[in-house]
Amino acid sequence: MAGGSSPSPAAAPVQVRCAGCRGVLAVGPGMTEFICPKCHMAQRLPPQLMPKSTSSSSSSPPPKPPAKPSLPPSTQPRRGAPPAQGVDPTKIQLPCAHCQAVLNVPHGLARFRCPQCGVDLAVDHAKLQNFLASSNSAPPSGLAPASGPTTQVPPVPFLQILQPGVAQPLQLVAGATIPMVLPAAEPEEINEVAIDVEREEDEGGTVGETFTDYRPPKLSLGLSHPDPVVETSSLSAVQPPEPTYNLNIMDELDETKALSCLQIETIVYACQRHLHHLPTGDRAGFFIGDGAGVGKGRTIAGLIWENWQQGRHKAVWVSVGSDLKYDARRDLDDVGAKCVQVHPLNKLPYSKLDSKAIGIKNGVIFVTYSSLIASSERGRSRLQQLVQWCGHEFDGLLVFDECHKAKNLIPDAGSQPTRTGKAVLEIQEKLPEARVVYCSATGASEPRNLGYMVRLGLWGEGTSFHNFPQFLGALEKGGVGALELVAMDMKARGMYVCRTLSYKGADFYIVEAPLEERMMNMYRKAAEFWAELRLELLSASELIAEEKGNSNQIWRLYWASHQRFFRHMCMSAKVPAVVRLAKEALAENKCVVIGLQSTGEARTEEAVTKYGVEMEDFVSGPRELLLKLVEENYPLPPKPDSFQQGEEKFTEIQRKRHSAQDVSFKGRVRKVAKMVDVSDDDTDDYSPSESDHESTESDEEFHMCQICNTEEEKSLLLHCSSCSRHVHPNCLTPPWTGMLTDDWACYTCKIVEDEEIEQDAHVADFSKRYDAAVEKKLKILDIIRSLDLPNNPLDDIIDQLGGPDNVAEITGRRGMLIRALDGKGVVYQARNAKEVSMEMINMHEKQQFMDGKKLIAIISEAGSAGVSLHADRRAKNQRRRVHITLELPWSADRAIQQFGRTHRSNQTSAPQYRLLFTNLGGEKRFASIVAKRLESLGALTQGDRRAGPSLSAFNYDSNYGKKALTMMYRGIMEQDSFPVVPPGCSDDEASIQAFIDEAKAALISVGIIRDAVVCNGKDGGKFSGRIVDSDMHDVARFLNRLLGLDPNIQNRLFDLFTSILDVVLHNARIEGQLDSGIVDIKAKKIEMKESPKTVHTDSLSGALTVLFTFTIDRGRTWESAKAMLEERQKDGAGSSNDGFYESRREWMGRRHFILAFEGSTEGMYKIIRPAIGDALREMPSTELKSKYRKVSSIDKVSKGWQEEYDTSSKQCMHGSKCKIGSYCTIGRRLQEVNILGGLILPVWGAIEKALAKQVRQIHKRIRVVRLVTTNDSQRIVGLLIPNSAVESVLTGLQWVQDIDD
């Protein structure tokens, strides 16, 4: 350089440990205040790391102040240095005396615990005053000068470490206030009541009415539906687009009245949607999401007939079962389409459908999902056959009925897409002009299963999401609220309808069926047996330790059988309750439908193969399952036969080698010479026997040494008794010097003999081990046969309810066991009678039930899809249905399908549902899976999670469930303390330790704790082991394995898990992290402030995105509060603790007042506040009494209540110095609420970006809210936009609007 000066080295970043998460952070040069990117804790550098005082050396000019400050001075960011985001200006930043972490200390807080090192601290007043004095001389924090002297913060310990047991000075009592002056401005005091109110507001509102009665909002065609139909409140708040399509078949429908107004509405919107094309060029599709029984089949038939009248005479109808083709034919006849032929594809050959041989030129091809993926031996597929028949220009209907069968196109990580899902996608790709209709009550039980609905245009070209994974990611990130938006969005764009038959009149009861004493003993012994069987398999597996793959396979089969066994036991435990409920229903002149999933046919057929068609009693599914597991998979050592075969080969080789002759050369020459002499004699009577005899005598005199190959007399050579070799003694290594005996053996033979002896011992040992293992296996099989285990529930129920003559069975099994005519034993027979084919048996049984010839029906999944068993007005049997679920289906899709068998249109009465559970904690595992699906199913396909039958209490397999399980496991493994006292324990350590020991033993027995050993020494008798990381949060595995425990410890573990889950959920709710889906905003007055702003218009449907602004008044006047209390006291419903309370502490010179009533449960109180009215959560009595005290003076309360009511109309609870200022709504009575309604998905990206910039965590989340205006009862559902985010959102949406324009 010119001046020869070297450039100053760049200042290195400072490394500090975060006071919150303890992670190491690199803080940039010049930055003294920062926010941790991981835990978001605001903090600043410790005093010893603060930059040293420097002279004016910086050449950079001071930054210019902004022309128009948009923020209050206290929140204006610093220029020139990184902004100190999140450092709370209302608190003092003081270093911990122990770890030196800089902490945000609220004013007035005298004692607290350091969040980093856990040391108890107290504020040192004297040193703090010195610090404040030095701080007051420092420059203000609003705008830091770029150069000039800075005041070094004195590194003095303001926080003293509290010593346990040592008396502290009087001024350090908790709650004492510390007078101080901050450089900028005096902050607001920390208001505990404001914190409580903030938590309540973050939790969201109460759940409103779930359903509203449905009538088509924009069409008045056709008659009303024969049964009450409802729509979720959320969806009903969304208006579909204006109908513009004119139906060709309308005149005909007016005459026949075959379709109701809502079925006609569906046809109009579907045909209207089919007139549009997506930006990709494909024709847009339509989704019919109506609930089971609304009449989707007839709607599809109407669509086919409308398209037929438009000249489109080809249609493809894909459904789940070939039986449903009869329903398709019936529906087409009902709408007047008798001329349209239905051709079942599974009955046709694989050749061209329009060929002369088959001759199908038009009509409906009815195909099942299983046929869609079928192919012939020559490789021709049904899919190719359909595409060829339709032709590439095909613009007719392509209907995917019960389209949930195509789910799993986009499976979870690690699994493969289903062939059905891929086939459904492929046919849509090959027929781009087809008019696609997706039709199912359970079309999208979770967002992943929307993957095949490519014609809805929710992702791809022209949308906010480039592809399906991006769309899926946004939904999963947005939580349940985002899922609810999708359903509303689809309706607003005219591509979706979803109505449900009203469940008014239908009763849902969860019936607990406690285990009877015999069943309890049976279950307990079975659990003990499985634990012993596991130990037996562990010890037996050691014999085949080298076969690792085989061992893994055994354990996979073991745990799969374990789960099936106890699921079967749970079913069997409910049989007495099912029989009792069924008999009660029949006595009340009702009829019964019993739903289950598994029929146990596989076990029955195996038993029939083993024992014959005649048996003493019904087959026990659990017993047969156990027998099969042990018979086919018990590890045995290799059979000794294999060793004996090897031994025989070895002996044979030795025998052949030993039989080789060892004759000397001289001996052979003499033999030949003698033979020549005889032949030279020309004697004709040559006797071989004589000559041989002579030669042998002469041969034995000489032998060849097998080592040195020299001839020697026999007497001088050693002769091996094993291999018959002759050798010189000195030719051996080492030379032989011992005595010569008749049984002498050469060294080689000696080794072989030793090996043979060892081999024999080895074979004998293996034989012994093999025999012992076989004997053990046979003993286990004998124990299984002697166990008292229940019969197959299906056969048992049919038998107890009067046999096949009284019970209609609609299942997929081919045969059944029935009691013999003489009552002794049972006989296996085919389900179908002579006059009914197996294919038609379910239809026949259904008709028997609907005609009233049989008053009990049992259905399995095979009989679930599409079968109608309701109290149909057209059927002879119109008794009320009692639907008992013996076994809840594995998925919500199946549960909804099964519930819909008995609740359908045109019924005389709604069914009664009885959901049976045992009192076993582990059985709720099965409810958990279904509840998880039902929760998101209701959210996605009906716009409201509360739409499905309520099983959400059983949804344990969630992120919160995983967290609770980890906490429970850590407690059991003594790595952490339990957040709750385990059930059945008192607070003393001994009872908790006894529970831990019992829980460890239980978890070891079901393989969750591995590598278990019994400790010695001071922990003698205790178990130690480990739980692998993957099991720590695997709720499904925990609930599965739980089933195999004794009912007592099973229920205690389950209760502990649910108690911890409650704590986790409570904490998530307090922190504002709990995803509550759609939240209702309640207030005494809700009015629209101004005309809604249209911020976006969808180009395809014309649907709008609208910003609504409302003014709401949440408060409760003094007169109203006083009247409430008086009325309660007058009715005698109150308790002595009811009344007005004031806060024990003052904030800004005043106290807060509340009205408290005893709530729904003992010890909980309903709270009413002047500013916000009814609080959302009830307060425990302990919290009420610690924070508030009861006031008897009405005048005092009246004045305080009115003052707070008036003040809250203008400002929040934090007072005039609130750091967020006018944007803060905490405890504010009058406030503005902004809701973005209408179409959300097209502008999703812009909204997400705007919300991400918000300071408060709760404002960053996508929150869907619902409100009803009090002046004109207008219902609005949409995204809640925080006041501070409105401008940012509008800017983003304007940008989206510009792009669209």
Coordinates of N, CA and C in Angstrom, one line a residue, residues 8-171:
S8 N -6.2 -3.3 9.0 CA -6.5 -3.9 10.3 C -7.3 -5.2 10.1
P9 N -6.9 -6.2 10.9 CA -7.6 -7.5 10.8 C -9.0 -7.3 11.2
A10 N -9.9 -8.1 10.4 CA -11.3 -8.1 10.7 C -11.6 -8.6 12.1
A11 N -12.4 -8.0 12.9 CA -12.7 -8.4 14.2 C -13.4 -9.8 14.2
A12 N -12.9 -10.7 15.0 CA -13.5 -12.1 15.0 C -14.8 -12.1 15.8
P13 N -15.7 -12.9 15.5 CA -17.0 -13.0 16.3 C -16.7 -13.6 17.7
V14 N -17.4 -13.2 18.6 CA -17.3 -13.6 20.0 C -18.2 -14.8 20.2
Q15 N -17.6 -15.9 20.9 CA -18.4 -17.1 21.1 C -18.9 -17.0 22.6
V16 N -20.3 -17.2 22.7 CA -20.9 -17.1 24.0 C -21.9 -18.3 24.1
R17 N -22.2 -18.7 25.4 CA -23.2 -19.8 25.6 C -24.5 -19.1 25.9
C18 N -25.6 -19.6 25.1 CA -26.9 -19.0 25.3 C -27.4 -19.3 26.7
A19 N -28.1 -18.3 27.3 CA -28.6 -18.5 28.7 C -29.8 -19.4 28.7
G20 N -30.4 -19.6 27.5 CA -31.6 -20.4 27.5 C -31.4 -21.9 27.2
C21 N -30.9 -22.1 25.9 CA -30.8 -23.5 25.4 C -29.3 -24.0 25.6
R22 N -28.4 -23.1 26.1 CA -27.0 -23.5 26.4 C -26.2 -23.8 25.1
G23 N -26.8 -23.5 24.0 CA -26.0 -23.7 22.7 C -24.9 -22.6 22.6
V24 N -23.8 -22.9 21.9 CA -22.8 -21.9 21.7 C -23.1 -21.1 20.5
L25 N -23.1 -19.7 20.7 CA -23.5 -18.8 19.6 C -22.3 -18.0 19.2
A26 N -22.1 -17.6 17.9 CA -21.1 -16.7 17.5 C -21.7 -15.3 17.3
V27 N -21.3 -14.4 18.1 CA -21.9 -13.0 18.1 C -21.0 -12.1 17.3
G28 N -21.6 -11.5 16.3 CA -20.8 -10.6 15.4 C -20.1 -9.5 16.1
P29 N -19.0 -8.9 15.6 CA -18.3 -7.8 16.2 C -19.2 -6.6 16.3
G30 N -19.1 -5.9 17.4 CA -20.0 -4.7 17.6 C -21.4 -5.0 18.1
M31 N -21.7 -6.3 18.1 CA -23.1 -6.6 18.6 C -23.1 -7.0 20.1
T32 N -23.8 -6.3 20.8 CA -23.9 -6.5 22.3 C -25.2 -7.1 22.7
E33 N -26.2 -7.0 22.0 CA -27.5 -7.5 22.3 C -28.0 -8.4 21.1
F34 N -28.6 -9.5 21.4 CA -28.9 -10.5 20.4 C -30.0 -11.4 20.8
I35 N -30.6 -12.2 19.9 CA -31.6 -13.1 20.2 C -31.2 -14.5 19.7
C36 N -31.3 -15.5 20.5 CA -30.9 -16.8 20.1 C -31.8 -17.4 19.0
P37 N -31.2 -17.8 17.9 CA -32.0 -18.3 16.8 C -32.7 -19.6 17.1
K38 N -32.2 -20.3 18.1 CA -32.8 -21.6 18.4 C -34.0 -21.5 19.4
C39 N -33.7 -20.9 20.6 CA -34.7 -20.8 21.6 C -35.4 -19.5 21.7
H40 N -34.9 -18.5 20.8 CA -35.6 -17.2 20.7 C -35.5 -16.4 22.0
M41 N -34.5 -16.7 22.9 CA -34.3 -15.9 24.1 C -33.5 -14.7 23.9
A42 N -34.0 -13.5 24.3 CA -33.3 -12.3 24.2 C -32.3 -12.1 25.3
Q43 N -31.1 -11.7 24.9 CA -30.0 -11.6 25.9 C -28.9 -10.6 25.4
R44 N -27.9 -10.4 26.2 CA -26.8 -9.6 25.7 C -25.5 -10.1 26.3
L45 N -24.4 -9.6 25.8 CA -23.1 -10.1 26.2 C -22.8 -9.9 27.7
P46 N -22.1 -10.8 28.4 CA -21.7 -10.6 29.8 C -20.8 -9.4 29.8
P47 N -20.8 -8.7 31.0 CA -19.9 -7.5 31.1 C -18.5 -7.7 30.7
Q48 N -17.9 -8.9 31.1 CA -16.5 -9.1 30.7 C -16.2 -9.2 29.2
L49 N -17.3 -9.4 28.4 CA -17.2 -9.6 27.0 C -17.6 -8.3 26.2
M50 N -18.1 -7.3 27.0 CA -18.5 -6.1 26.3 C -17.3 -5.4 25.7
P51 N -17.5 -4.7 24.5 CA -16.3 -4.1 23.8 C -15.7 -3.0 24.7
K52 N -14.4 -2.9 24.7 CA -13.6 -1.9 25.5 C -13.9 -0.5 25.0
S53 N -13.8 0.5 25.8 CA -13.9 1.9 25.4 C -12.9 2.2 24.4
T54 N -13.3 2.9 23.3 CA -12.4 3.3 22.3 C -12.5 4.8 22.0
S55 N -11.4 5.4 21.5 CA -11.5 6.8 21.1 C -12.2 6.9 19.7
S56 N -12.4 8.0 19.3 CA -13.1 8.2 18.0 C -12.2 7.8 16.9
S57 N -12.4 6.5 16.5 CA -11.5 6.0 15.4 C -12.3 5.6 14.2
S58 N -13.6 5.5 14.3 CA -14.3 5.0 13.2 C -14.5 6.2 12.2
S59 N -14.3 5.8 11.0 CA -14.4 6.8 9.9 C -15.8 6.9 9.4
S60 N -16.7 6.0 9.7 CA -18.0 6.0 9.2 C -18.8 7.1 9.8
P61 N -19.6 7.9 9.1 CA -20.4 9.0 9.6 C -21.5 8.4 10.4
P62 N -22.1 9.2 11.4 CA -23.2 8.7 12.1 C -24.4 8.5 11.2
P63 N -25.3 7.5 11.5 CA -26.4 7.3 10.6 C -27.4 8.4 10.7
K64 N -28.1 8.6 9.5 CA -29.1 9.7 9.5 C -30.4 9.2 10.2
P65 N -31.0 10.0 11.0 CA -32.3 9.5 11.5 C -33.4 9.4 10.4
P66 N -34.3 8.5 10.5 CA -35.3 8.4 9.5 C -36.2 9.6 9.4
A67 N -36.6 9.9 8.2 CA -37.5 11.1 8.0 C -38.8 11.0 8.7
K68 N -39.4 9.8 8.5 CA -40.7 9.6 9.1 C -40.7 8.3 10.0
P69 N -40.4 8.5 11.3 CA -40.3 7.3 12.1 C -41.7 6.6 12.1
S70 N -41.7 5.3 11.8 CA -42.9 4.5 11.7 C -43.2 3.8 13.0
L71 N -42.2 3.7 13.9 CA -42.4 3.0 15.1 C -42.2 4.0 16.3
P72 N -42.7 3.7 17.5 CA -42.4 4.5 18.6 C -40.9 4.5 18.9
P73 N -40.4 5.6 19.5 CA -39.0 5.7 19.8 C -38.4 4.5 20.5
S74 N -39.1 3.9 21.4 CA -38.6 2.8 22.2 C -38.4 1.6 21.4
T75 N -39.1 1.4 20.3 CA -38.9 0.2 19.5 C -38.2 0.5 18.1
Q76 N -37.7 1.8 18.0 CA -37.0 2.1 16.7 C -35.7 1.3 16.6
P77 N -35.4 0.5 15.6 CA -34.2 -0.3 15.5 C -33.0 0.6 15.3
R78 N -31.8 0.1 15.9 CA -30.6 0.8 15.7 C -30.0 0.6 14.3
R79 N -29.4 1.7 13.8 CA -28.8 1.6 12.5 C -27.3 1.4 12.6
G80 N -26.6 0.8 11.7 CA -25.2 0.7 11.7 C -24.7 -0.6 12.4
A81 N -25.5 -1.1 13.3 CA -25.2 -2.4 14.0 C -26.4 -3.3 13.9
P82 N -26.2 -4.6 14.1 CA -27.4 -5.5 14.0 C -28.4 -5.1 15.0
P83 N -29.7 -5.1 14.6 CA -30.8 -4.7 15.5 C -30.8 -5.6 16.7
A84 N -31.1 -5.1 17.9 CA -31.2 -5.9 19.1 C -32.6 -6.4 19.2
Q85 N -32.9 -7.4 18.4 CA -34.3 -7.9 18.3 C -34.6 -8.7 19.6
G86 N -35.8 -8.4 20.2 CA -36.3 -9.2 21.3 C -35.7 -8.8 22.6
V87 N -34.7 -7.9 22.7 CA -34.3 -7.5 24.1 C -35.4 -6.7 24.7
D88 N -35.8 -7.1 25.8 CA -37.0 -6.5 26.4 C -36.7 -5.2 27.1
P89 N -37.0 -4.0 26.6 CA -36.7 -2.8 27.2 C -37.4 -2.5 28.5
T90 N -38.4 -3.4 28.8 CA -39.1 -3.2 30.1 C -38.4 -3.9 31.2
K91 N -37.3 -4.6 31.0 CA -36.6 -5.3 32.0 C -35.2 -4.9 32.1
I92 N -34.5 -5.2 33.2 CA -33.1 -4.8 33.4 C -32.3 -6.1 33.0
Q93 N -31.2 -5.9 32.3 CA -30.3 -7.0 31.9 C -29.2 -7.1 32.9
L94 N -29.2 -8.1 33.8 CA -28.2 -8.3 34.9 C -27.5 -9.6 34.7
P95 N -26.1 -9.6 35.0 CA -25.4 -10.9 34.9 C -25.6 -11.7 36.1
C96 N -25.7 -13.0 35.9 CA -25.8 -14.0 37.0 C -24.4 -14.0 37.8
A97 N -24.5 -14.1 39.1 CA -23.3 -14.1 39.9 C -22.5 -15.4 39.8
H98 N -23.2 -16.4 39.3 CA -22.5 -17.8 39.2 C -22.0 -18.1 37.8
C99 N -22.8 -18.0 36.8 CA -22.4 -18.4 35.4 C -22.2 -17.2 34.5
Q100 N -22.5 -16.0 35.0 CA -22.3 -14.7 34.2 C -23.2 -14.6 33.0
A101 N -24.2 -15.4 32.9 CA -25.2 -15.2 31.8 C -26.0 -14.0 32.1
V102 N -26.2 -13.2 31.0 CA -27.0 -11.9 31.2 C -28.5 -12.3 31.1
L103 N -29.2 -11.9 32.1 CA -30.6 -12.3 32.3 C -31.5 -11.0 32.2
N104 N -32.7 -11.2 31.6 CA -33.8 -10.1 31.6 C -34.5 -10.2 33.0
V105 N -34.3 -9.3 33.8 CA -34.9 -9.3 35.2 C -36.1 -8.3 35.3
P106 N -37.3 -8.8 35.5 CA -38.4 -7.8 35.6 C -38.3 -6.9 36.8
H107 N -38.8 -5.7 36.7 CA -38.8 -4.8 37.8 C -39.6 -5.4 39.0
G108 N -39.1 -5.2 40.2 CA -39.9 -5.7 41.3 C -39.6 -7.1 41.7
L109 N -38.9 -7.8 40.9 CA -38.6 -9.2 41.2 C -37.3 -9.3 42.0
A110 N -37.4 -9.7 43.2 CA -36.2 -9.7 44.1 C -35.5 -11.1 44.2
R111 N -36.2 -12.2 44.0 CA -35.6 -13.5 44.0 C -36.1 -14.3 42.8
F112 N -35.2 -15.1 42.3 CA -35.5 -16.0 41.2 C -34.4 -17.0 41.0
R113 N -34.6 -17.8 40.0 CA -33.6 -18.9 39.7 C -33.0 -18.6 38.3
C114 N -31.7 -18.7 38.2 CA -31.0 -18.6 36.9 C -31.5 -19.7 35.9
P115 N -32.0 -19.4 34.7 CA -32.4 -20.5 33.8 C -31.3 -21.3 33.2
Q116 N -30.0 -20.7 33.4 CA -28.9 -21.5 32.8 C -28.3 -22.4 33.8
C117 N -27.9 -21.9 35.0 CA -27.1 -22.8 35.9 C -28.0 -23.3 37.0
G118 N -29.3 -22.7 37.1 CA -30.2 -23.2 38.2 C -29.9 -22.7 39.6
V119 N -29.0 -21.7 39.8 CA -28.7 -21.2 41.1 C -29.8 -20.2 41.5
D120 N -30.2 -20.3 42.8 CA -31.1 -19.3 43.3 C -30.4 -17.9 43.5
L121 N -31.0 -16.8 43.0 CA -30.4 -15.5 43.1 C -31.3 -14.5 43.8
A122 N -30.6 -13.4 44.3 CA -31.3 -12.3 44.9 C -30.7 -11.0 44.4
V123 N -31.5 -10.0 44.2 CA -31.0 -8.7 43.7 C -30.3 -7.9 44.8
D124 N -29.1 -7.5 44.5 CA -28.3 -6.7 45.5 C -28.6 -5.2 45.2
H125 N -29.4 -4.6 46.1 CA -29.9 -3.2 45.9 C -28.8 -2.2 45.7
A126 N -27.8 -2.2 46.6 CA -26.8 -1.2 46.7 C -26.0 -1.2 45.4
K127 N -25.6 -2.3 44.9 CA -24.8 -2.4 43.7 C -25.6 -2.0 42.5
L128 N -26.9 -2.4 42.5 CA -27.8 -2.1 41.4 C -28.0 -0.6 41.2
Q129 N -28.0 0.2 42.4 CA -28.2 1.6 42.3 C -26.9 2.2 41.6
N130 N -25.7 1.7 41.9 CA -24.5 2.2 41.3 C -24.6 1.9 39.8
F131 N -25.1 0.7 39.4 CA -25.2 0.4 38.0 C -26.1 1.3 37.2
L132 N -27.3 1.6 37.9 CA -28.2 2.5 37.2 C -27.6 3.9 37.1
A133 N -26.9 4.3 38.1 CA -26.2 5.7 38.0 C -25.3 5.7 36.8
S134 N -24.5 4.6 36.6 CA -23.6 4.6 35.5 C -24.3 4.5 34.2
S135 N -25.4 3.7 34.2 CA -26.2 3.5 33.0 C -26.8 4.8 32.5
N136 N -27.3 5.7 33.5 CA -27.9 6.9 33.1 C -27.0 7.9 32.4
S137 N -25.7 7.7 32.6 CA -24.7 8.6 31.9 C -24.4 8.0 30.6
A138 N -24.8 6.8 30.3 CA -24.5 6.2 28.9 C -25.5 6.8 27.9
P139 N -25.1 6.6 26.6 CA -26.0 7.2 25.6 C -27.3 6.3 25.5
P140 N -28.4 6.9 25.1 CA -29.7 6.2 25.0 C -29.5 5.0 24.0
S141 N -30.3 4.0 24.2 CA -30.2 2.8 23.3 C -30.9 2.9 22.0
G142 N -31.7 4.0 21.8 CA -32.4 4.1 20.6 C -31.5 4.2 19.4
L143 N -30.6 5.1 19.3 CA -29.6 5.3 18.2 C -28.2 5.3 18.8
A144 N -27.4 4.3 18.5 CA -26.0 4.3 19.1 C -25.1 5.1 18.1
P145 N -24.3 6.0 18.7 CA -23.3 6.7 17.8 C -22.3 5.7 17.3
A146 N -21.8 6.0 16.1 CA -20.8 5.1 15.4 C -19.4 5.3 16.0
S147 N -19.2 6.4 16.6 CA -17.9 6.6 17.2 C -18.0 7.5 18.5
G148 N -16.9 7.6 19.2 CA -17.0 8.4 20.4 C -16.8 7.5 21.6
P149 N -16.6 8.0 22.8 CA -16.4 7.2 24.0 C -17.7 6.5 24.4
T150 N -17.6 5.3 24.9 CA -18.7 4.6 25.4 C -18.4 4.2 26.9
T151 N -19.4 4.2 27.7 CA -19.2 3.8 29.1 C -19.1 2.3 29.3
Q152 N -18.0 1.9 29.9 CA -17.9 0.4 30.1 C -18.8 0.0 31.3
V153 N -19.6 -1.0 31.1 CA -20.4 -1.5 32.1 C -19.6 -2.1 33.2
P154 N -19.8 -1.7 34.4 CA -18.9 -2.2 35.5 C -19.2 -3.6 35.8
P155 N -18.2 -4.5 35.8 CA -18.4 -5.9 36.0 C -18.6 -6.3 37.5
V156 N -19.7 -5.8 38.1 CA -20.0 -6.1 39.5 C -21.2 -7.1 39.6
P157 N -21.1 -8.0 40.6 CA -22.3 -8.9 40.7 C -23.4 -8.2 41.4
F158 N -24.5 -7.9 40.5 CA -25.7 -7.4 41.1 C -26.6 -8.4 41.7
L159 N -26.4 -9.7 41.3 CA -27.2 -10.8 41.8 C -26.4 -11.6 42.7
Q160 N -26.8 -11.7 44.0 CA -26.2 -12.6 44.9 C -26.7 -14.0 44.9
I161 N -25.8 -14.9 45.1 CA -26.3 -16.3 45.2 C -26.9 -16.5 46.6
L162 N -28.1 -17.1 46.6 CA -28.8 -17.3 47.9 C -28.3 -18.6 48.5
Q163 N -27.9 -18.6 49.7 CA -27.4 -19.8 50.4 C -28.6 -20.4 51.1
P164 N -28.8 -21.7 50.9 CA -30.0 -22.4 51.6 C -29.8 -22.3 53.1
G165 N -30.9 -22.0 53.8 CA -30.8 -22.0 55.2 C -30.3 -20.8 55.9
V166 N -29.7 -19.8 55.1 CA -29.2 -18.6 55.6 C -30.2 -17.5 55.6
A167 N -30.4 -16.8 56.7 CA -31.4 -15.7 56.7 C -31.0 -14.6 55.8
Q168 N -31.9 -14.0 55.0 CA -31.6 -13.0 54.0 C -32.0 -11.6 54.5
P169 N -31.4 -10.6 54.0 CA -31.8 -9.2 54.4 C -33.3 -9.0 54.1
L170 N -33.9 -8.1 54.9 CA -35.3 -7.8 54.8 C -35.7 -7.3 53.4
Q171 N -34.8 -6.4 52.8 CA -35.2 -5.8 51.6 C -35.2 -6.8 50.4

